[in-house]
Amino acid sequence: MSSTRPRVLSGVQPTGALHLGNWLGAIRNWVDLQDSHDTFFCVVDLHAITVPHDPARLAEDTRSTAALYLACGIDPQRSTVFVQSHVGAHSELCWLLNCLTPLNWLERMIQFKEKALKQGSDVSAGLLDYPVLMAADILLYDADQVPVGEDQKQHLELARDIAQQRLNARFGPKGPDGERMPLLKVPEPLILKEGARVMSLTDGRSKMSKSDPNEASRITLLDPPELITKKIKRAKTDPQLGLEFGNPERPEADNLLGLYALLSGRGREAAAAECASMGWGSFKPLLAEATVEALRPVQQRYAELRSDPGRLDQVLAEGQARAEAVADDTLARVRQALGFLPGPARNR
Ligand code: AQP
């Protein structure tokens, strides 16, 4: 890990079994980033309780998510892998940022409106506050870049506004000419390559999601081969022969062909040529086989990791220590800039 590399931070919520969207849209890209970036990956368990959650599942989902990061190729020697709630600075910076963030900035967040709508009257203040916690996650690590999908662009923009307009412009240390200098780094979005959006197997127009009540809508990374084959067999299709990309009338063809291109390793052009005149009945077994084969090594590594819980605990403890070293430093800078009296243990 070299400190001269741009730093990135990202995470997934432990809100259930990770699926192909989480893998192809996020974690697979993180694996490549390890070659070029200083990488921090956390399991964002504090975010997971912004919607109703089951305490009996949270710890298990947190462990399985962390184990899947490693099974997918995140290397704890090269990346800092940790659990968000293990680093207290996330909650504390979130509070400080809360007090500086205008309420109406949060009220216009699209994800809040969508998720709030789904929950009816039982919407927590935490759901509204989700993007401020996300801003704290990012800003604590002086991240240069944040990998974002379409759905998270607005939240990153908010994190940038909080850093720039509410912290740096108001509380940044004054330079010799009286101008304010940056207190926090303002992160840039890192737009990632193809595979960014995987759609539901039962509706090609909505994204594959952990919270979709219909389990047939997603393939999880731990689904056994028979279940993968069954889900693909039942996936929604259309009456047309031949698979193709980019036809707005055929979102399922676009999605499933995209999955085949990625999971088989053939790439989009070769996959499109191979399947251009193929019927669904021939295509689906091909996609099922490619999916099973792509997930096989991930599932093998996952089983190994889960059979040795001490190893995962050790990775997370080391990750916590490395993350805390950076996060506590940033928090101390912000506390000082905001005028807090240092406590005895914070005498810096
Ligand atoms: N369908 C998807 N296609 C591509 N990328 C996806 N991601 C999620 N779904 C897809 C990416 O996975 C990362 C972590 O997501 P998250 O768990 O923090 O939250 P999410 O985006 O809300 O994912 P889900 O599965 O839809 O979870 P629930 O249902 O719990 O809200 C992010 O980088 C995301 O872009």
XYZ file of C-alpha atoms and ligand atoms in Angstrom:
383
model
C 0.000 0.000 0.000
C 1.508 3.291 -1.045
C 0.295 6.579 0.371
C 1.055 8.328 -2.932
C -1.761 6.428 -4.616
C -5.185 8.037 -4.717
C -7.296 6.756 -1.859
C -10.733 5.221 -2.395
C -13.337 4.143 0.104
C -16.436 2.066 -0.484
C -18.765 -0.312 1.310
C -21.819 -2.520 1.148
C -24.632 -2.703 3.682
C -25.030 -6.043 5.484
C -28.743 -6.103 4.739
C -28.859 -9.649 3.379
C -27.074 -11.992 1.016
C -24.915 -10.179 -1.535
C -26.057 -10.657 -5.122
C -24.673 -10.433 -8.641
C -25.379 -6.668 -8.702
C -23.256 -6.047 -5.623
C -20.486 -8.164 -7.113
C -20.448 -7.005 -10.729
C -21.399 -3.406 -9.954
C -19.144 -2.894 -6.948
C -16.880 -5.538 -5.394
C -15.401 -6.879 -8.641
C -14.269 -3.350 -9.491
C -12.762 -2.878 -6.036
C -10.546 -5.896 -6.674
C -9.000 -4.139 -9.694
C -8.640 -0.856 -7.786
C -6.244 -2.562 -5.388
C -3.560 -2.376 -8.114
C -3.786 1.367 -8.539
C -5.301 2.847 -5.378
C -4.954 2.946 -1.599
C -8.142 1.033 -0.846
C -10.455 1.106 2.197
C -13.475 -1.218 2.158
C -15.948 -1.343 5.001
C -19.081 -3.258 5.839
C -21.479 -0.406 6.545
C -23.484 -1.920 9.375
C -24.580 1.461 10.779
C -26.274 2.170 7.462
C -27.998 -1.205 7.603
C -30.179 -0.156 10.537
C -31.619 2.906 8.783
C -34.407 0.548 7.666
C -36.126 -1.927 9.998
C -33.680 -4.748 10.749
C -33.467 -8.071 12.526
C -30.858 -7.982 15.350
C -30.486 -11.740 15.130
C -29.261 -11.372 11.539
C -27.130 -8.236 11.657
C -23.951 -9.787 13.084
C -24.172 -12.814 10.772
C -24.787 -10.628 7.708
C -21.855 -8.439 8.734
C -19.543 -11.454 8.982
C -20.754 -12.999 5.745
C -20.390 -9.694 3.873
C -16.820 -9.272 5.115
C -16.018 -12.893 4.229
C -17.465 -12.358 0.748
C -15.250 -9.314 0.217
C -12.249 -11.568 0.808
C -13.693 -14.465 -1.176
C -14.232 -12.135 -4.150
C -10.566 -11.134 -4.118
C -10.187 -8.238 -1.694
C -6.746 -8.804 -0.228
C -6.355 -7.634 3.377
C -2.615 -7.240 2.792
C -3.346 -4.568 0.200
C -6.680 -3.163 1.394
C -8.006 -2.033 4.739
C -11.087 -4.169 5.386
C -13.183 -3.218 8.403
C -16.619 -2.933 9.960
C -17.987 0.624 10.089
C -19.341 0.405 13.663
C -15.942 -0.799 14.926
C -14.559 2.667 14.239
C -16.374 5.069 16.566
C -15.284 8.121 14.567
C -17.976 7.400 11.934
C -20.806 8.056 14.385
C -19.110 11.032 15.969
C -18.257 12.788 12.712
C -21.782 12.064 11.520
C -23.149 14.007 14.496
C -20.830 16.936 13.869
C -21.793 17.018 10.188
C -25.487 16.723 11.096
C -25.274 19.980 12.933
C -23.792 21.688 9.872
C -26.028 20.185 7.190
C -29.218 22.011 6.208
C -32.306 19.847 6.621
C -33.625 20.697 3.164
C -30.476 19.247 1.553
C -31.490 15.879 2.996
C -35.170 16.164 2.242
C -34.494 16.342 -1.488
C -32.481 13.110 -1.661
C -34.151 10.755 -4.137
C -33.191 7.558 -2.287
C -34.755 8.899 0.906
C -37.990 9.711 -0.876
C -38.107 6.280 -2.548
C -37.264 4.261 0.560
C -39.520 6.390 2.795
C -42.401 5.791 0.436
C -41.907 2.021 0.743
C -42.005 2.230 4.549
C -45.175 4.222 5.013
C -45.381 5.848 8.427
C -42.465 4.009 10.078
C -39.580 6.069 8.677
C -36.606 6.617 10.989
C -34.618 9.836 11.322
C -31.649 7.588 10.457
C -33.022 7.032 6.952
C -33.084 10.774 6.345
C -29.606 10.997 7.833
C -28.168 8.147 5.732
C -26.275 10.464 3.343
C -24.678 12.414 6.208
C -23.336 9.173 7.658
C -22.080 8.315 4.187
C -20.392 11.729 3.998
C -18.723 11.012 7.350
C -17.503 7.623 6.068
C -15.879 9.204 3.046
C -14.521 12.393 4.601
C -12.924 10.601 7.561
C -10.467 8.882 5.242
C -9.583 11.904 3.095
C -10.732 9.787 0.161
C -9.666 11.181 -3.208
C -12.253 9.151 -5.072
C -15.425 7.250 -4.332
C -16.652 4.533 -6.714
C -20.275 5.389 -7.364
C -23.097 3.875 -9.284
C -25.893 5.984 -10.700
C -27.917 5.578 -7.480
C -25.208 7.038 -5.233
C -24.190 10.066 -7.338
C -26.527 12.421 -5.503
C -25.184 11.292 -2.127
C -21.601 11.882 -3.192
C -22.536 15.342 -4.417
C -23.980 16.015 -0.969
C -20.769 14.814 0.718
C -18.815 17.213 -1.507
C -21.123 20.116 -0.637
C -20.881 19.385 3.084
C -17.067 19.258 2.915
C -16.692 22.336 0.747
C -19.471 24.676 1.761
C -20.150 23.754 5.380
C -16.693 22.717 6.653
C -13.884 24.079 4.506
C -15.434 27.453 3.725
C -16.466 28.105 7.319
C -13.970 26.285 9.516
C -10.882 25.662 7.358
C -7.651 26.914 8.957
C -6.690 30.404 7.826
C -3.578 30.715 5.678
C -1.093 33.635 5.828
C -3.279 35.739 3.480
C -6.390 35.129 5.602
C -7.924 32.755 3.043
C -9.422 29.563 4.395
C -7.506 26.388 3.572
C -9.230 22.987 3.175
C -9.986 21.172 6.395
C -11.304 18.076 4.616
C -10.517 16.621 1.228
C -13.351 17.030 -1.293
C -13.762 13.619 -2.987
C -14.298 13.049 -6.694
C -16.641 10.413 -8.128
C -14.980 7.401 -9.710
C -17.234 6.221 -12.502
C -16.753 2.558 -13.115
C -16.878 0.454 -16.232
C -19.533 -1.848 -17.651
C -21.652 -4.032 -15.422
C -22.532 -0.999 -13.348
C -26.205 -1.854 -13.170
C -27.554 -5.381 -12.921
C -31.308 -5.648 -13.213
C -33.812 -7.947 -11.533
C -34.399 -11.390 -13.056
C -38.134 -10.879 -12.756
C -38.270 -7.317 -14.116
C -35.591 -5.987 -16.429
C -36.561 -2.420 -15.593
C -35.819 -2.488 -11.859
C -32.431 -3.091 -10.297
C -31.436 -6.335 -8.635
C -31.715 -5.619 -4.934
C -31.261 -7.385 -1.598
C -34.506 -5.942 -0.307
C -36.730 -7.162 -3.149
C -39.211 -9.474 -1.356
C -39.096 -11.864 -4.333
C -35.986 -14.045 -3.945
C -36.332 -15.227 -7.528
C -35.429 -11.674 -8.616
C -31.765 -12.071 -7.659
C -28.929 -14.563 -7.703
C -26.937 -14.388 -4.509
C -23.237 -15.131 -4.472
C -23.870 -18.135 -2.246
C -26.748 -19.709 -4.173
C -25.968 -23.380 -4.913
C -25.719 -24.401 -8.601
C -29.182 -26.011 -8.721
C -30.811 -22.865 -7.378
C -28.921 -20.648 -9.825
C -30.057 -22.861 -12.704
C -33.637 -22.795 -11.445
C -33.714 -19.006 -11.047
C -32.285 -18.453 -14.517
C -34.710 -20.946 -16.021
C -37.594 -18.958 -14.525
C -36.156 -15.520 -15.342
C -38.456 -13.228 -17.291
C -37.978 -13.299 -21.057
C -39.772 -11.896 -24.109
C -41.250 -13.577 -27.185
C -38.431 -12.551 -29.540
C -35.717 -14.831 -30.876
C -32.075 -13.782 -30.458
C -30.388 -11.806 -27.688
C -29.352 -8.188 -28.196
C -28.080 -5.153 -26.353
C -29.641 -1.726 -26.230
C -33.197 -2.402 -27.385
C -35.352 -0.368 -24.977
C -38.263 -2.704 -25.650
C -36.194 -5.695 -24.451
C -34.694 -4.853 -21.038
C -34.506 -8.543 -20.042
C -32.494 -9.447 -23.145
C -30.103 -6.578 -22.468
C -29.673 -7.536 -18.820
C -29.216 -11.283 -19.279
C -26.880 -10.867 -22.239
C -24.872 -8.369 -20.192
C -24.620 -10.903 -17.376
C -23.491 -13.575 -19.814
C -20.844 -11.276 -21.324
C -19.389 -10.547 -17.886
C -19.727 -13.922 -16.218
C -18.436 -15.960 -19.164
C -15.551 -13.523 -19.602
C -16.330 -13.275 -23.335
C -17.017 -9.538 -23.328
C -19.964 -7.746 -24.877
C -19.074 -7.942 -28.541
C -18.345 -11.678 -28.621
C -21.352 -12.471 -26.435
C -23.660 -10.423 -28.670
C -22.343 -12.176 -31.792
C -22.638 -15.633 -30.220
C -26.224 -15.126 -29.038
C -27.594 -12.942 -31.851
C -29.868 -15.633 -33.231
C -30.096 -17.924 -30.214
C -33.449 -18.791 -28.677
C -34.049 -18.374 -24.945
C -34.161 -22.156 -24.547
C -30.537 -22.460 -25.679
C -29.326 -19.266 -24.051
C -30.509 -19.876 -20.509
C -28.469 -23.071 -19.869
C -25.402 -21.237 -21.220
C -25.967 -18.339 -18.828
C -26.624 -20.737 -15.955
C -23.366 -22.578 -16.598
C -21.369 -19.364 -16.900
C -22.859 -18.106 -13.622
C -22.192 -21.329 -11.733
C -18.599 -21.446 -13.005
C -17.933 -17.777 -12.214
C -19.230 -18.194 -8.669
C -17.566 -21.548 -7.974
C -14.179 -20.148 -6.828
C -15.887 -17.425 -4.780
C -18.029 -20.012 -3.005
C -15.015 -22.258 -2.392
C -12.978 -19.443 -0.833
C -15.995 -18.336 1.188
C -16.453 -21.840 2.658
C -12.757 -21.956 3.599
C -12.937 -18.562 5.291
C -16.061 -19.394 7.247
C -14.497 -22.615 8.494
C -11.809 -20.524 10.222
C -13.629 -17.724 12.105
C -10.435 -16.668 13.882
C -8.911 -15.643 10.554
C -11.811 -13.308 9.717
C -11.748 -11.812 13.222
C -8.057 -11.133 12.796
C -8.534 -9.437 9.416
C -11.287 -7.235 10.859
C -9.244 -6.369 13.955
C -6.273 -5.348 11.815
C -8.585 -3.405 9.531
C -10.125 -1.615 12.500
C -6.690 -0.573 13.787
C -5.579 0.733 10.377
C -8.876 2.528 9.768
C -8.892 4.077 13.245
C -5.408 5.468 12.789
C -6.627 7.524 9.818
C -10.160 8.282 11.003
C -9.213 9.447 14.506
C -6.728 11.859 13.030
C -9.340 13.457 10.773
C -11.875 13.585 13.589
C -9.359 15.327 15.837
C -8.775 17.924 13.099
C -12.508 18.581 12.785
C -13.079 18.706 16.557
C -10.305 21.221 16.902
C -11.571 23.361 14.013
C -15.082 23.384 15.499
C -13.719 24.546 18.842
C -14.193 21.507 21.077
C -12.215 21.375 24.291
C -9.809 18.417 24.035
C -10.535 15.797 26.690
C -7.694 14.197 28.648
C -7.515 11.278 26.202
C -7.633 13.594 23.228
C -4.815 15.835 24.106
C -3.608 16.654 20.625
N -28.314 -4.126 -9.087
C -27.136 -3.569 -8.931
N -26.321 -3.389 -9.986
C -25.111 -2.839 -9.834
N -24.615 -2.439 -8.657
C -25.385 -2.602 -7.573
N -25.189 -2.309 -6.262
C -26.271 -2.683 -5.559
N -27.201 -3.210 -6.385
C -26.674 -3.168 -7.639
C -23.980 -1.697 -5.739
O -23.568 -2.432 -4.600
C -22.970 -1.527 -3.678
C -23.502 -1.735 -2.308
O -24.859 -1.572 -2.250
P -25.571 -1.494 -0.820
O -25.807 -2.824 -0.282
O -24.827 -0.604 0.085
O -26.909 -0.782 -1.115
P -27.841 -0.824 -2.324
O -27.235 -0.132 -3.482
O -29.115 -0.277 -1.814
O -27.927 -2.387 -2.659
P -29.202 -3.263 -2.630
O -28.852 -4.655 -2.970
O -30.283 -2.640 -3.438
O -29.549 -3.245 -1.099
P -30.889 -2.892 -0.378
O -31.918 -3.706 -1.079
O -30.621 -3.338 1.026
O -31.117 -1.422 -0.494
C -23.183 -0.122 -4.181
O -21.979 0.324 -4.781
C -24.257 -0.293 -5.210
O -24.172 0.684 -6.233
